[in-house]
PDB file of C-alpha atoms in Angstrom:
ATOM      1  CA  GLN A   1     -16.140  79.491  -8.849  1.00  0.00           C
ATOM      2  CA  VAL A   2     -16.340  78.679  -5.174  1.00  0.00           C
ATOM      3  CA  GLN A   3     -19.657  79.662  -3.642  1.00  0.00           C
ATOM      4  CA  LEU A   4     -20.852  79.148  -0.062  1.00  0.00           C
ATOM      5  CA  VAL A   5     -24.322  80.207   0.865  1.00  0.00           C
ATOM      6  CA  GLU A   6     -25.414  80.192   4.350  1.00  0.00           C
ATOM      7  CA  SER A   7     -28.937  80.054   5.837  1.00  0.00           C
ATOM      8  CA  GLY A   8     -30.256  79.768   9.310  1.00  0.00           C
ATOM      9  CA  GLY A   9     -29.340  81.776  12.356  1.00  0.00           C
ATOM     10  CA  GLY A  10     -31.595  84.207  14.207  1.00  0.00           C
ATOM     11  CA  SER A  11     -32.412  85.042  17.841  1.00  0.00           C
ATOM     12  CA  VAL A  12     -32.965  82.577  20.605  1.00  0.00           C
ATOM     13  CA  GLN A  13     -33.086  82.590  24.308  1.00  0.00           C
ATOM     14  CA  ALA A  14     -30.232  80.986  26.341  1.00  0.00           C
ATOM     15  CA  GLY A  15     -30.517  77.262  26.431  1.00  0.00           C
ATOM     16  CA  GLY A  16     -32.095  77.111  23.008  1.00  0.00           C
ATOM     17  CA  SER A  17     -31.010  75.627  19.679  1.00  0.00           C
ATOM     18  CA  LEU A  18     -30.346  76.792  16.167  1.00  0.00           C
ATOM     19  CA  ARG A  19     -29.147  75.109  13.055  1.00  0.00           C
ATOM     20  CA  LEU A  20     -27.003  76.740  10.358  1.00  0.00           C
ATOM     21  CA  SER A  21     -26.699  75.386   6.880  1.00  0.00           C
ATOM     22  CA  CYS A  22     -24.136  76.182   4.261  1.00  0.00           C
ATOM     23  CA  ALA A  23     -24.628  75.087   0.617  1.00  0.00           C
ATOM     24  CA  ALA A  24     -21.337  74.725  -1.295  1.00  0.00           C
ATOM     25  CA  SER A  25     -20.652  74.649  -5.034  1.00  0.00           C
ATOM     26  CA  GLY A  26     -17.835  75.199  -7.521  1.00  0.00           C
ATOM     27  CA  TYR A  27     -15.239  72.755  -6.144  1.00  0.00           C
ATOM     28  CA  ALA A  28     -14.680  69.118  -5.158  1.00  0.00           C
ATOM     29  CA  TRP A  29     -16.754  69.070  -1.992  1.00  0.00           C
ATOM     30  CA  SER A  30     -15.205  66.132  -0.303  1.00  0.00           C
ATOM     31  CA  SER A  31     -11.648  67.189  -0.888  1.00  0.00           C
ATOM     32  CA  TYR A  32     -11.441  70.121   1.443  1.00  0.00           C
ATOM     33  CA  CYS A  33     -11.545  70.882   5.130  1.00  0.00           C
ATOM     34  CA  MET A  34     -14.880  72.744   6.020  1.00  0.00           C
ATOM     35  CA  GLY A  35     -15.713  74.521   9.177  1.00  0.00           C
ATOM     36  CA  TRP A  36     -17.436  77.328  10.948  1.00  0.00           C
ATOM     37  CA  PHE A  37     -15.861  80.373  12.487  1.00  0.00           C
ATOM     38  CA  ARG A  38     -17.583  83.143  14.394  1.00  0.00           C
ATOM     39  CA  GLN A  39     -16.766  86.791  15.184  1.00  0.00           C
ATOM     40  CA  ALA A  40     -18.437  88.948  17.772  1.00  0.00           C
ATOM     41  CA  PRO A  41     -18.100  92.728  17.815  1.00  0.00           C
ATOM     42  CA  GLY A  42     -14.760  93.763  19.201  1.00  0.00           C
ATOM     43  CA  LYS A  43     -13.526  90.251  19.406  1.00  0.00           C
ATOM     44  CA  GLU A  44     -11.083  88.157  17.260  1.00  0.00           C
ATOM     45  CA  ARG A  45     -12.407  85.511  14.984  1.00  0.00           C
ATOM     46  CA  GLU A  46     -12.788  82.199  16.553  1.00  0.00           C
ATOM     47  CA  VAL A  47     -12.887  78.914  14.739  1.00  0.00           C
ATOM     48  CA  ALA A  48     -15.662  76.952  16.357  1.00  0.00           C
ATOM     49  CA  VAL A  49     -15.303  73.715  14.523  1.00  0.00           C
ATOM     50  CA  GLU A  50     -13.419  72.259  11.577  1.00  0.00           C
ATOM     51  CA  SER A  51     -13.995  69.065   9.713  1.00  0.00           C
ATOM     52  CA  ARG A  52     -11.129  67.662   7.556  1.00  0.00           C
ATOM     53  CA  SER A  53     -11.543  65.490   4.490  1.00  0.00           C
ATOM     54  CA  ASP A  54     -10.391  62.439   6.458  1.00  0.00           C
ATOM     55  CA  GLY A  55     -13.375  62.705   8.675  1.00  0.00           C
ATOM     56  CA  SER A  56     -11.562  64.108  11.702  1.00  0.00           C
ATOM     57  CA  VAL A  57     -13.289  66.941  13.533  1.00  0.00           C
ATOM     58  CA  SER A  58     -11.999  69.543  16.008  1.00  0.00           C
ATOM     59  CA  TYR A  59     -14.118  71.658  18.208  1.00  0.00           C
ATOM     60  CA  ALA A  60     -13.151  74.689  20.215  1.00  0.00           C
ATOM     61  CA  ASP A  61     -13.376  74.212  23.956  1.00  0.00           C
ATOM     62  CA  SER A  62     -15.975  76.921  24.091  1.00  0.00           C
ATOM     63  CA  VAL A  63     -18.451  74.891  21.955  1.00  0.00           C
ATOM     64  CA  LYS A  64     -17.443  71.298  22.669  1.00  0.00           C
ATOM     65  CA  GLY A  65     -20.422  69.210  23.701  1.00  0.00           C
ATOM     66  CA  ARG A  66     -22.883  71.769  22.501  1.00  0.00           C
ATOM     67  CA  PHE A  67     -22.254  72.214  18.813  1.00  0.00           C
ATOM     68  CA  THR A  68     -22.152  69.495  16.221  1.00  0.00           C
ATOM     69  CA  ILE A  69     -20.937  69.769  12.557  1.00  0.00           C
ATOM     70  CA  SER A  70     -22.336  67.456   9.904  1.00  0.00           C
ATOM     71  CA  LYS A  71     -22.323  67.089   6.197  1.00  0.00           C
ATOM     72  CA  ASP A  72     -24.718  66.018   3.590  1.00  0.00           C
ATOM     73  CA  ASN A  73     -22.517  64.823   0.778  1.00  0.00           C
ATOM     74  CA  ALA A  74     -25.403  64.325  -1.565  1.00  0.00           C
ATOM     75  CA  LYS A  75     -26.373  67.962  -1.212  1.00  0.00           C
ATOM     76  CA  ASN A  76     -22.824  69.449  -0.739  1.00  0.00           C
ATOM     77  CA  THR A  77     -24.193  71.041   2.388  1.00  0.00           C
ATOM     78  CA  LEU A  78     -22.632  71.733   5.781  1.00  0.00           C
ATOM     79  CA  TYR A  79     -24.517  72.034   8.937  1.00  0.00           C
ATOM     80  CA  LEU A  80     -23.876  73.360  12.421  1.00  0.00           C
ATOM     81  CA  GLN A  81     -26.336  72.202  15.063  1.00  0.00           C
ATOM     82  CA  MET A  82     -26.059  74.478  18.100  1.00  0.00           C
ATOM     83  CA  ASN A  83     -27.582  73.468  21.396  1.00  0.00           C
ATOM     84  CA  SER A  84     -27.585  74.779  24.875  1.00  0.00           C
ATOM     85  CA  LEU A  85     -26.771  78.223  23.423  1.00  0.00           C
ATOM     86  CA  LYS A  86     -25.250  80.889  25.718  1.00  0.00           C
ATOM     87  CA  PRO A  87     -25.243  84.621  25.441  1.00  0.00           C
ATOM     88  CA  GLU A  88     -21.515  84.445  24.752  1.00  0.00           C
ATOM     89  CA  ASP A  89     -22.307  82.490  21.550  1.00  0.00           C
ATOM     90  CA  THR A  90     -23.726  85.662  20.189  1.00  0.00           C
ATOM     91  CA  ALA A  91     -21.741  86.483  16.994  1.00  0.00           C
ATOM     92  CA  MET A  92     -21.752  86.449  13.182  1.00  0.00           C
ATOM     93  CA  TYR A  93     -21.158  82.909  12.021  1.00  0.00           C
ATOM     94  CA  TYR A  94     -19.425  81.974   8.842  1.00  0.00           C
ATOM     95  CA  CYS A  95     -18.990  78.643   7.136  1.00  0.00           C
ATOM     96  CA  TYR A  96     -15.739  78.411   5.321  1.00  0.00           C
ATOM     97  CA  ARG A  97     -13.591  76.176   3.117  1.00  0.00           C
ATOM     98  CA  GLY A  98     -10.016  75.482   3.882  1.00  0.00           C
ATOM     99  CA  ARG A  99      -6.975  75.300   1.662  1.00  0.00           C
ATOM    100  CA  SER A 100      -6.924  71.548   1.402  1.00  0.00           C
ATOM    101  CA  GLY A 101      -8.290  68.411   2.898  1.00  0.00           C
ATOM    102  CA  SER A 102      -6.075  68.765   6.047  1.00  0.00           C
ATOM    103  CA  ASN A 103      -5.257  72.508   5.978  1.00  0.00           C
ATOM    104  CA  CYS A 104      -8.206  74.265   7.521  1.00  0.00           C
ATOM    105  CA  SER A 105      -7.003  77.832   7.130  1.00  0.00           C
ATOM    106  CA  PRO A 106     -10.212  79.698   5.950  1.00  0.00           C
ATOM    107  CA  THR A 107      -9.767  80.397   2.255  1.00  0.00           C
ATOM    108  CA  TYR A 108     -13.307  80.978   1.175  1.00  0.00           C
ATOM    109  CA  TRP A 109     -16.235  81.872   3.416  1.00  0.00           C
ATOM    110  CA  ALA A 110     -19.960  82.620   3.144  1.00  0.00           C
ATOM    111  CA  GLN A 111     -21.709  85.854   3.715  1.00  0.00           C
ATOM    112  CA  GLY A 112     -22.216  85.206   7.388  1.00  0.00           C
ATOM    113  CA  THR A 113     -25.357  84.840   9.546  1.00  0.00           C
ATOM    114  CA  GLN A 114     -26.198  86.454  12.805  1.00  0.00           C
ATOM    115  CA  VAL A 115     -26.808  84.440  15.893  1.00  0.00           C
ATOM    116  CA  THR A 116     -28.066  86.379  18.929  1.00  0.00           C
ATOM    117  CA  VAL A 117     -28.622  84.593  22.223  1.00  0.00           C
ATOM    118  CA  SER A 118     -30.447  86.483  24.949  1.00  0.00           C
ATOM    119  CA  SER A 119     -30.282  85.698  28.609  1.00  0.00           C
TER     120      SER A 119
END
């Protein structure tokens, strides 16, 4: 079965950096869109970044230039490097797998990890 297990997250001051990891198993790793979405209390879910199987990547305007998604295909692991963090980045972060290589609608997601950025 599909499993996504996150690690990383935590608390950091504004301007700091964090890296999230997401280990995937149970499916053909390279065949699906993968990404990260986040959700803050009282706010709607926001897809921060998605990476399709053809290698194309899309970032939300709110994180563009600060967040970087990457993959280690040997380890079936997805990463999110977050730099220049802002208090508004505070949220639960979830890695997810999409429906297909090009359809990035979240279909499976990990347990979530809290990111807290203090001013």
